[in-house]
JSON list of C-alpha atoms in Angstrom, two decimals:
[
{"chain": "A", "resi": 1, "resn": "MET", "atom": "CA", "xyz": [100.99, 86.70, 96.58]},
{"chain": "A", "resi": 2, "resn": "CYS", "atom": "CA", "xyz": [98.64, 89.58, 96.53]},
{"chain": "A", "resi": 3, "resn": "GLY", "atom": "CA", "xyz": [95.54, 89.47, 99.12]},
{"chain": "A", "resi": 4, "resn": "ARG", "atom": "CA", "xyz": [95.00, 93.12, 99.50]},
{"chain": "A", "resi": 5, "resn": "PHE", "atom": "CA", "xyz": [95.51, 96.10, 97.45]},
{"chain": "A", "resi": 6, "resn": "LEU", "atom": "CA", "xyz": [94.52, 100.23, 97.81]},
{"chain": "A", "resi": 7, "resn": "LEU", "atom": "CA", "xyz": [92.46, 102.42, 94.88]},
{"chain": "A", "resi": 8, "resn": "ASP", "atom": "CA", "xyz": [92.08, 105.78, 96.28]},
{"chain": "A", "resi": 9, "resn": "SER", "atom": "CA", "xyz": [92.25, 107.07, 91.85]},
{"chain": "A", "resi": 10, "resn": "ASP", "atom": "CA", "xyz": [88.93, 109.38, 91.33]},
{"chain": "A", "resi": 11, "resn": "ILE", "atom": "CA", "xyz": [87.15, 107.29, 88.87]},
{"chain": "A", "resi": 12, "resn": "GLU", "atom": "CA", "xyz": [88.04, 110.42, 85.88]},
{"chain": "A", "resi": 13, "resn": "GLU", "atom": "CA", "xyz": [92.03, 109.52, 86.37]},
{"chain": "A", "resi": 14, "resn": "ILE", "atom": "CA", "xyz": [91.41, 105.63, 85.20]},
{"chain": "A", "resi": 15, "resn": "ILE", "atom": "CA", "xyz": [89.65, 106.38, 82.27]},
{"chain": "A", "resi": 16, "resn": "SER", "atom": "CA", "xyz": [92.73, 108.50, 81.10]},
{"chain": "A", "resi": 17, "resn": "THR", "atom": "CA", "xyz": [94.98, 106.87, 82.22]},
{"chain": "A", "resi": 18, "resn": "TYR", "atom": "CA", "xyz": [94.37, 103.81, 80.17]},
{"chain": "A", "resi": 19, "resn": "ARG", "atom": "CA", "xyz": [91.83, 105.67, 77.17]},
{"chain": "A", "resi": 20, "resn": "ILE", "atom": "CA", "xyz": [88.41, 103.51, 78.42]},
{"chain": "A", "resi": 21, "resn": "PHE", "atom": "CA", "xyz": [85.74, 104.26, 75.73]},
{"chain": "A", "resi": 22, "resn": "LYS", "atom": "CA", "xyz": [82.94, 102.09, 77.64]},
{"chain": "A", "resi": 23, "resn": "LYS", "atom": "CA", "xyz": [82.11, 102.91, 81.54]},
{"chain": "A", "resi": 24, "resn": "GLU", "atom": "CA", "xyz": [79.87, 100.80, 82.98]},
{"chain": "A", "resi": 25, "resn": "ILE", "atom": "CA", "xyz": [80.09, 102.01, 85.95]},
{"chain": "A", "resi": 26, "resn": "ASP", "atom": "CA", "xyz": [79.94, 106.14, 86.97]},
{"chain": "A", "resi": 27, "resn": "SER", "atom": "CA", "xyz": [82.33, 104.96, 90.93]},
{"chain": "A", "resi": 28, "resn": "PHE", "atom": "CA", "xyz": [83.68, 102.77, 92.97]},
{"chain": "A", "resi": 29, "resn": "ASP", "atom": "CA", "xyz": [84.33, 102.47, 96.68]},
{"chain": "A", "resi": 30, "resn": "LYS", "atom": "CA", "xyz": [87.68, 103.77, 97.29]},
{"chain": "A", "resi": 31, "resn": "GLY", "atom": "CA", "xyz": [90.30, 101.88, 99.15]},
{"chain": "A", "resi": 32, "resn": "ASP", "atom": "CA", "xyz": [91.52, 99.08, 100.35]},
{"chain": "A", "resi": 33, "resn": "TYR", "atom": "CA", "xyz": [90.07, 95.77, 97.91]},
{"chain": "A", "resi": 34, "resn": "TYR", "atom": "CA", "xyz": [89.90, 92.32, 100.07]},
{"chain": "A", "resi": 35, "resn": "PRO", "atom": "CA", "xyz": [89.56, 89.11, 98.45]},
{"chain": "A", "resi": 36, "resn": "SER", "atom": "CA", "xyz": [85.48, 88.54, 97.70]},
{"chain": "A", "resi": 37, "resn": "GLN", "atom": "CA", "xyz": [85.09, 92.32, 97.06]},
{"chain": "A", "resi": 38, "resn": "LYS", "atom": "CA", "xyz": [84.09, 93.73, 93.86]},
{"chain": "A", "resi": 39, "resn": "ALA", "atom": "CA", "xyz": [86.44, 96.22, 92.49]},
{"chain": "A", "resi": 40, "resn": "PRO", "atom": "CA", "xyz": [86.94, 96.92, 89.40]},
{"chain": "A", "resi": 41, "resn": "ILE", "atom": "CA", "xyz": [88.90, 96.05, 86.19]},
{"chain": "A", "resi": 42, "resn": "VAL", "atom": "CA", "xyz": [90.05, 97.72, 82.48]},
{"chain": "A", "resi": 43, "resn": "LEU", "atom": "CA", "xyz": [89.04, 94.63, 80.14]},
{"chain": "A", "resi": 44, "resn": "GLU", "atom": "CA", "xyz": [88.20, 95.27, 76.40]},
{"chain": "A", "resi": 45, "resn": "LYS", "atom": "CA", "xyz": [85.29, 93.51, 74.39]},
{"chain": "A", "resi": 46, "resn": "GLY", "atom": "CA", "xyz": [85.13, 95.42, 71.15]},
{"chain": "A", "resi": 47, "resn": "GLU", "atom": "CA", "xyz": [85.97, 98.73, 73.22]},
{"chain": "A", "resi": 48, "resn": "ARG", "atom": "CA", "xyz": [87.77, 99.64, 76.76]},
{"chain": "A", "resi": 49, "resn": "SER", "atom": "CA", "xyz": [85.65, 99.83, 79.46]},
{"chain": "A", "resi": 50, "resn": "ILE", "atom": "CA", "xyz": [86.00, 99.71, 83.30]},
{"chain": "A", "resi": 51, "resn": "THR", "atom": "CA", "xyz": [83.42, 97.36, 85.19]},
{"chain": "A", "resi": 52, "resn": "LEU", "atom": "CA", "xyz": [82.48, 95.53, 88.11]},
{"chain": "A", "resi": 53, "resn": "ALA", "atom": "CA", "xyz": [83.78, 92.42, 89.41]},
{"chain": "A", "resi": 54, "resn": "LYS", "atom": "CA", "xyz": [84.58, 89.84, 92.57]},
{"chain": "A", "resi": 55, "resn": "TRP", "atom": "CA", "xyz": [87.68, 88.75, 93.22]},
{"chain": "A", "resi": 56, "resn": "GLY", "atom": "CA", "xyz": [87.92, 85.28, 93.50]},
{"chain": "A", "resi": 57, "resn": "PHE", "atom": "CA", "xyz": [86.94, 82.20, 91.75]},
{"chain": "A", "resi": 58, "resn": "PRO", "atom": "CA", "xyz": [85.01, 79.30, 93.81]},
{"chain": "A", "resi": 59, "resn": "TYR", "atom": "CA", "xyz": [87.12, 76.44, 93.71]},
{"chain": "A", "resi": 60, "resn": "GLY", "atom": "CA", "xyz": [86.00, 72.57, 95.16]},
{"chain": "A", "resi": 61, "resn": "SER", "atom": "CA", "xyz": [82.48, 71.59, 96.85]},
{"chain": "A", "resi": 62, "resn": "LYS", "atom": "CA", "xyz": [83.22, 74.79, 99.53]},
{"chain": "A", "resi": 63, "resn": "LYS", "atom": "CA", "xyz": [83.19, 77.38, 97.58]},
{"chain": "A", "resi": 64, "resn": "LYS", "atom": "CA", "xyz": [86.97, 78.96, 98.49]},
{"chain": "A", "resi": 65, "resn": "LEU", "atom": "CA", "xyz": [87.94, 81.35, 96.50]},
{"chain": "A", "resi": 66, "resn": "VAL", "atom": "CA", "xyz": [91.07, 81.88, 94.64]},
{"chain": "A", "resi": 67, "resn": "ILE", "atom": "CA", "xyz": [92.26, 84.81, 94.19]},
{"chain": "A", "resi": 68, "resn": "ASN", "atom": "CA", "xyz": [95.83, 84.46, 92.49]},
{"chain": "A", "resi": 69, "resn": "GLY", "atom": "CA", "xyz": [97.07, 82.31, 89.66]},
{"chain": "A", "resi": 70, "resn": "ARG", "atom": "CA", "xyz": [100.96, 81.53, 89.37]},
{"chain": "A", "resi": 71, "resn": "ALA", "atom": "CA", "xyz": [102.34, 82.84, 85.99]},
{"chain": "A", "resi": 72, "resn": "GLU", "atom": "CA", "xyz": [104.31, 79.12, 85.04]},
{"chain": "A", "resi": 73, "resn": "THR", "atom": "CA", "xyz": [100.88, 77.23, 84.88]},
{"chain": "A", "resi": 74, "resn": "ILE", "atom": "CA", "xyz": [97.99, 79.82, 84.29]},
{"chain": "A", "resi": 75, "resn": "MET", "atom": "CA", "xyz": [97.56, 78.99, 80.21]},
{"chain": "A", "resi": 76, "resn": "ASP", "atom": "CA", "xyz": [97.25, 75.49, 81.56]},
{"chain": "A", "resi": 77, "resn": "LYS", "atom": "CA", "xyz": [95.56, 74.49, 84.70]},
{"chain": "A", "resi": 78, "resn": "PRO", "atom": "CA", "xyz": [91.74, 73.26, 83.66]},
{"chain": "A", "resi": 79, "resn": "MET", "atom": "CA", "xyz": [90.11, 76.64, 86.38]},
{"chain": "A", "resi": 80, "resn": "PHE", "atom": "CA", "xyz": [92.32, 79.45, 84.69]},
{"chain": "A", "resi": 81, "resn": "LYS", "atom": "CA", "xyz": [92.81, 78.29, 81.10]},
{"chain": "A", "resi": 82, "resn": "ASN", "atom": "CA", "xyz": [89.90, 79.84, 78.70]},
{"chain": "A", "resi": 83, "resn": "ALA", "atom": "CA", "xyz": [89.96, 83.11, 81.15]},
{"chain": "A", "resi": 84, "resn": "PHE", "atom": "CA", "xyz": [93.42, 83.21, 80.96]},
{"chain": "A", "resi": 85, "resn": "TYR", "atom": "CA", "xyz": [93.66, 83.32, 76.39]},
{"chain": "A", "resi": 86, "resn": "SER", "atom": "CA", "xyz": [90.14, 85.60, 75.90]},
{"chain": "A", "resi": 87, "resn": "GLY", "atom": "CA", "xyz": [89.45, 87.25, 79.27]},
{"chain": "A", "resi": 88, "resn": "ARG", "atom": "CA", "xyz": [92.40, 89.16, 80.01]},
{"chain": "A", "resi": 89, "resn": "CYS", "atom": "CA", "xyz": [92.31, 91.90, 82.32]},
{"chain": "A", "resi": 90, "resn": "ILE", "atom": "CA", "xyz": [94.00, 94.97, 84.38]},
{"chain": "A", "resi": 91, "resn": "ILE", "atom": "CA", "xyz": [92.98, 95.15, 87.84]},
{"chain": "A", "resi": 92, "resn": "PRO", "atom": "CA", "xyz": [94.18, 99.38, 89.03]},
{"chain": "A", "resi": 93, "resn": "ALA", "atom": "CA", "xyz": [95.47, 100.06, 91.83]},
{"chain": "A", "resi": 94, "resn": "ASN", "atom": "CA", "xyz": [98.13, 102.10, 93.36]},
{"chain": "A", "resi": 95, "resn": "LEU", "atom": "CA", "xyz": [99.24, 100.25, 95.90]},
{"chain": "A", "resi": 96, "resn": "PHE", "atom": "CA", "xyz": [99.12, 96.69, 96.32]},
{"chain": "A", "resi": 97, "resn": "TYR", "atom": "CA", "xyz": [100.74, 95.22, 100.13]},
{"chain": "A", "resi": 98, "resn": "GLU", "atom": "CA", "xyz": [102.53, 92.20, 100.83]},
{"chain": "A", "resi": 99, "resn": "TRP", "atom": "CA", "xyz": [103.41, 90.57, 104.28]},
{"chain": "A", "resi": 100, "resn": "LYS", "atom": "CA", "xyz": [107.32, 89.26, 104.82]},
{"chain": "A", "resi": 101, "resn": "ASP", "atom": "CA", "xyz": [107.63, 87.24, 107.75]},
{"chain": "A", "resi": 102, "resn": "GLU", "atom": "CA", "xyz": [109.82, 87.97, 110.76]},
{"chain": "A", "resi": 103, "resn": "GLY", "atom": "CA", "xyz": [108.94, 84.10, 112.81]},
{"chain": "A", "resi": 104, "resn": "ASN", "atom": "CA", "xyz": [107.88, 83.65, 115.15]},
{"chain": "A", "resi": 105, "resn": "ARG", "atom": "CA", "xyz": [104.73, 83.94, 113.78]},
{"chain": "A", "resi": 106, "resn": "LYS", "atom": "CA", "xyz": [105.36, 87.60, 113.78]},
{"chain": "A", "resi": 107, "resn": "LYS", "atom": "CA", "xyz": [104.22, 89.26, 109.83]},
{"chain": "A", "resi": 108, "resn": "ILE", "atom": "CA", "xyz": [105.65, 93.22, 108.44]},
{"chain": "A", "resi": 109, "resn": "MET", "atom": "CA", "xyz": [103.30, 94.13, 106.63]},
{"chain": "A", "resi": 110, "resn": "HIS", "atom": "CA", "xyz": [105.16, 96.08, 103.49]},
{"chain": "A", "resi": 111, "resn": "LYS", "atom": "CA", "xyz": [103.42, 98.80, 101.01]},
{"chain": "A", "resi": 112, "resn": "ILE", "atom": "CA", "xyz": [104.74, 98.36, 97.38]},
{"chain": "A", "resi": 113, "resn": "SER", "atom": "CA", "xyz": [104.18, 101.24, 94.61]},
{"chain": "A", "resi": 114, "resn": "LEU", "atom": "CA", "xyz": [105.80, 102.52, 91.49]},
{"chain": "A", "resi": 115, "resn": "GLN", "atom": "CA", "xyz": [107.89, 105.37, 91.02]},
{"chain": "A", "resi": 116, "resn": "ASP", "atom": "CA", "xyz": [106.94, 107.13, 88.46]},
{"chain": "A", "resi": 117, "resn": "SER", "atom": "CA", "xyz": [103.44, 106.04, 87.96]},
{"chain": "A", "resi": 118, "resn": "ASN", "atom": "CA", "xyz": [100.08, 107.36, 90.70]},
{"chain": "A", "resi": 119, "resn": "LEU", "atom": "CA", "xyz": [98.50, 104.26, 88.87]},
{"chain": "A", "resi": 120, "resn": "ILE", "atom": "CA", "xyz": [99.95, 100.23, 88.84]},
{"chain": "A", "resi": 121, "resn": "SER", "atom": "CA", "xyz": [98.61, 98.08, 86.77]},
{"chain": "A", "resi": 122, "resn": "LEU", "atom": "CA", "xyz": [98.40, 94.37, 88.22]},
{"chain": "A", "resi": 123, "resn": "GLY", "atom": "CA", "xyz": [97.43, 91.94, 85.46]},
{"chain": "A", "resi": 124, "resn": "GLY", "atom": "CA", "xyz": [94.89, 89.02, 86.03]},
{"chain": "A", "resi": 125, "resn": "ILE", "atom": "CA", "xyz": [91.90, 86.80, 84.04]},
{"chain": "A", "resi": 126, "resn": "TYR", "atom": "CA", "xyz": [88.13, 87.48, 84.06]},
{"chain": "A", "resi": 127, "resn": "LYS", "atom": "CA", "xyz": [85.11, 85.20, 83.47]},
{"chain": "A", "resi": 128, "resn": "LEU", "atom": "CA", "xyz": [81.75, 84.92, 83.70]},
{"chain": "A", "resi": 129, "resn": "SER", "atom": "CA", "xyz": [80.02, 83.32, 86.40]},
{"chain": "A", "resi": 130, "resn": "ILE", "atom": "CA", "xyz": [76.54, 82.93, 88.26]},
{"chain": "A", "resi": 131, "resn": "ASP", "atom": "CA", "xyz": [76.39, 83.26, 92.74]},
{"chain": "A", "resi": 132, "resn": "GLU", "atom": "CA", "xyz": [74.50, 82.58, 94.77]},
{"chain": "A", "resi": 133, "resn": "ASN", "atom": "CA", "xyz": [71.09, 83.72, 93.63]},
{"chain": "A", "resi": 134, "resn": "SER", "atom": "CA", "xyz": [71.46, 82.37, 89.97]},
{"chain": "A", "resi": 135, "resn": "ASN", "atom": "CA", "xyz": [72.75, 86.65, 89.21]},
{"chain": "A", "resi": 136, "resn": "LYS", "atom": "CA", "xyz": [75.80, 86.37, 86.05]},
{"chain": "A", "resi": 137, "resn": "GLN", "atom": "CA", "xyz": [78.60, 88.30, 87.55]},
{"chain": "A", "resi": 138, "resn": "LEU", "atom": "CA", "xyz": [81.85, 88.92, 86.54]},
{"chain": "A", "resi": 139, "resn": "ILE", "atom": "CA", "xyz": [85.09, 86.86, 88.95]},
{"chain": "A", "resi": 140, "resn": "PHE", "atom": "CA", "xyz": [88.66, 88.11, 88.36]},
{"chain": "A", "resi": 141, "resn": "VAL", "atom": "CA", "xyz": [92.30, 86.62, 89.67]},
{"chain": "A", "resi": 142, "resn": "ILE", "atom": "CA", "xyz": [95.31, 88.68, 89.64]},
{"chain": "A", "resi": 143, "resn": "ILE", "atom": "CA", "xyz": [98.15, 87.05, 88.87]},
{"chain": "A", "resi": 144, "resn": "THR", "atom": "CA", "xyz": [101.45, 86.33, 90.76]},
{"chain": "A", "resi": 145, "resn": "THR", "atom": "CA", "xyz": [105.44, 86.10, 89.21]},
{"chain": "A", "resi": 146, "resn": "GLU", "atom": "CA", "xyz": [108.45, 84.67, 91.54]},
{"chain": "A", "resi": 147, "resn": "ALA", "atom": "CA", "xyz": [109.29, 87.98, 92.70]},
{"chain": "A", "resi": 148, "resn": "ASP", "atom": "CA", "xyz": [112.36, 90.41, 92.01]},
{"chain": "A", "resi": 149, "resn": "LYS", "atom": "CA", "xyz": [115.51, 91.30, 93.31]},
{"chain": "A", "resi": 150, "resn": "ASN", "atom": "CA", "xyz": [113.95, 94.66, 95.01]},
{"chain": "A", "resi": 151, "resn": "MET", "atom": "CA", "xyz": [110.77, 91.97, 96.14]},
{"chain": "A", "resi": 152, "resn": "ARG", "atom": "CA", "xyz": [112.22, 89.17, 96.77]},
{"chain": "A", "resi": 153, "resn": "SER", "atom": "CA", "xyz": [113.73, 89.63, 100.25]},
{"chain": "A", "resi": 154, "resn": "ILE", "atom": "CA", "xyz": [109.69, 90.29, 101.25]},
{"chain": "A", "resi": 155, "resn": "HIS", "atom": "CA", "xyz": [107.87, 87.69, 99.89]},
{"chain": "A", "resi": 156, "resn": "SER", "atom": "CA", "xyz": [108.54, 84.41, 97.31]},
{"chain": "A", "resi": 157, "resn": "ARG", "atom": "CA", "xyz": [105.33, 86.33, 94.98]},
{"chain": "A", "resi": 158, "resn": "MET", "atom": "CA", "xyz": [104.50, 89.36, 93.52]},
{"chain": "A", "resi": 159, "resn": "PRO", "atom": "CA", "xyz": [102.08, 89.82, 91.39]},
{"chain": "A", "resi": 160, "resn": "LEU", "atom": "CA", "xyz": [102.12, 90.52, 87.30]},
{"chain": "A", "resi": 161, "resn": "ILE", "atom": "CA", "xyz": [102.97, 94.26, 87.38]},
{"chain": "A", "resi": 162, "resn": "ILE", "atom": "CA", "xyz": [102.20, 95.40, 83.70]},
{"chain": "A", "resi": 163, "resn": "LYS", "atom": "CA", "xyz": [104.11, 97.76, 81.79]},
{"chain": "A", "resi": 164, "resn": "GLU", "atom": "CA", "xyz": [103.22, 100.72, 80.92]},
{"chain": "A", "resi": 165, "resn": "ASP", "atom": "CA", "xyz": [103.94, 100.22, 77.09]},
{"chain": "A", "resi": 166, "resn": "MET", "atom": "CA", "xyz": [101.83, 96.64, 77.13]},
{"chain": "A", "resi": 167, "resn": "VAL", "atom": "CA", "xyz": [99.04, 97.18, 78.64]},
{"chain": "A", "resi": 168, "resn": "ASP", "atom": "CA", "xyz": [97.01, 97.77, 75.04]},
{"chain": "A", "resi": 169, "resn": "ILE", "atom": "CA", "xyz": [99.76, 93.86, 73.89]},
{"chain": "A", "resi": 170, "resn": "TRP", "atom": "CA", "xyz": [97.48, 92.79, 77.94]},
{"chain": "A", "resi": 171, "resn": "LEU", "atom": "CA", "xyz": [93.98, 93.82, 76.70]},
{"chain": "A", "resi": 172, "resn": "LYS", "atom": "CA", "xyz": [94.13, 92.48, 72.39]},
{"chain": "A", "resi": 173, "resn": "ASP", "atom": "CA", "xyz": [92.47, 88.67, 71.93]},
{"chain": "A", "resi": 174, "resn": "SER", "atom": "CA", "xyz": [95.14, 89.03, 69.16]},
{"chain": "A", "resi": 175, "resn": "THR", "atom": "CA", "xyz": [98.45, 89.54, 71.31]},
{"chain": "A", "resi": 176, "resn": "SER", "atom": "CA", "xyz": [99.97, 86.02, 69.76]},
{"chain": "A", "resi": 177, "resn": "ILE", "atom": "CA", "xyz": [101.12, 83.31, 72.65]},
{"chain": "A", "resi": 178, "resn": "GLN", "atom": "CA", "xyz": [104.68, 84.61, 72.61]},
{"chain": "A", "resi": 179, "resn": "VAL", "atom": "CA", "xyz": [104.53, 88.14, 72.82]},
{"chain": "A", "resi": 180, "resn": "LEU", "atom": "CA", "xyz": [102.01, 86.76, 76.41]},
{"chain": "A", "resi": 181, "resn": "LYS", "atom": "CA", "xyz": [104.75, 84.45, 77.92]},
{"chain": "A", "resi": 182, "resn": "LYS", "atom": "CA", "xyz": [107.73, 87.37, 77.28]},
{"chain": "A", "resi": 183, "resn": "ILE", "atom": "CA", "xyz": [105.14, 89.88, 79.42]},
{"chain": "A", "resi": 184, "resn": "LEU", "atom": "CA", "xyz": [104.61, 87.12, 82.37]},
{"chain": "A", "resi": 185, "resn": "LYS", "atom": "CA", "xyz": [108.54, 86.19, 82.69]},
{"chain": "A", "resi": 186, "resn": "ASP", "atom": "CA", "xyz": [109.47, 89.99, 82.33]},
{"chain": "A", "resi": 187, "resn": "ASN", "atom": "CA", "xyz": [108.47, 90.78, 85.65]},
{"chain": "A", "resi": 188, "resn": "LYS", "atom": "CA", "xyz": [111.30, 92.88, 87.00]},
{"chain": "A", "resi": 189, "resn": "ASP", "atom": "CA", "xyz": [113.12, 95.36, 86.72]},
{"chain": "A", "resi": 190, "resn": "ASN", "atom": "CA", "xyz": [110.62, 97.93, 88.09]},
{"chain": "A", "resi": 191, "resn": "ASP", "atom": "CA", "xyz": [111.01, 100.87, 90.07]},
{"chain": "A", "resi": 192, "resn": "LEU", "atom": "CA", "xyz": [108.88, 100.46, 92.97]},
{"chain": "A", "resi": 193, "resn": "ILE", "atom": "CA", "xyz": [108.68, 102.39, 96.34]},
{"chain": "A", "resi": 194, "resn": "ILE", "atom": "CA", "xyz": [109.05, 100.04, 99.60]},
{"chain": "A", "resi": 195, "resn": "GLU", "atom": "CA", "xyz": [107.53, 101.04, 102.84]},
{"chain": "A", "resi": 196, "resn": "LYS", "atom": "CA", "xyz": [107.19, 99.17, 105.62]},
{"chain": "A", "resi": 197, "resn": "GLY", "atom": "CA", "xyz": [104.49, 99.55, 107.99]},
{"chain": "A", "resi": 198, "resn": "GLU", "atom": "CA", "xyz": [102.92, 97.79, 111.10]},
{"chain": "A", "resi": 199, "resn": "ASP", "atom": "CA", "xyz": [103.21, 94.38, 111.99]},
{"chain": "A", "resi": 200, "resn": "GLU", "atom": "CA", "xyz": [99.38, 93.06, 110.97]},
{"chain": "A", "resi": 201, "resn": "LYS", "atom": "CA", "xyz": [98.74, 89.63, 111.55]},
{"chain": "A", "resi": 202, "resn": "HIS", "atom": "CA", "xyz": [97.91, 87.96, 108.08]},
{"chain": "A", "resi": 203, "resn": "GLN", "atom": "CA", "xyz": [95.17, 85.89, 106.32]},
{"chain": "A", "resi": 204, "resn": "GLN", "atom": "CA", "xyz": [97.07, 82.56, 104.44]},
{"chain": "A", "resi": 205, "resn": "LEU", "atom": "CA", "xyz": [94.27, 82.76, 101.67]},
{"chain": "A", "resi": 206, "resn": "LYS", "atom": "CA", "xyz": [94.97, 79.59, 98.98]},
{"chain": "A", "resi": 207, "resn": "MET", "atom": "CA", "xyz": [97.27, 80.61, 95.75]},
{"chain": "A", "resi": 208, "resn": "PHE", "atom": "CA", "xyz": [96.98, 78.21, 93.25]}
]
């Protein structure tokens, strides 16, 4: 599961890392990002762009937010299917957080980053939505997979990390289903730095 991440890099670093041609934003708020907040995403519609999108797909009559989509079902579930085929994106982050259940209602926060890169490319999908004021906005979810061997002792799920050589392929509309399936299943052997943090209350969020 992925319910919080940190982005503290300058926009210039993101533009350089992802070879972005079109800026739809000039800046963003650095720091921790939570569900329902607007965060920078990288997408490709004709040209590589960076823009802001709200984290979470509304679900049900009470408009609960679904913030993650399972890799195992994301190509089939009605909520995600169209966005997966036509709206794949990357959510840049410096690290993400996960909480390990220690029992007795105690959860320990861990910070997870990459050893060989300042930025992590979290795989996600986005789509156009209408907000409560009838304004158009982009919304996104982060894809999760089974945890790899490094993460398994902390949590059974982890966000999909798009490896550097797969970024272009992930974003292109023309990428074949077979290749996309391979990317979804290849979320392992990531060189992670895992730092144990302080005891912190963990808010349970709905995940599909």
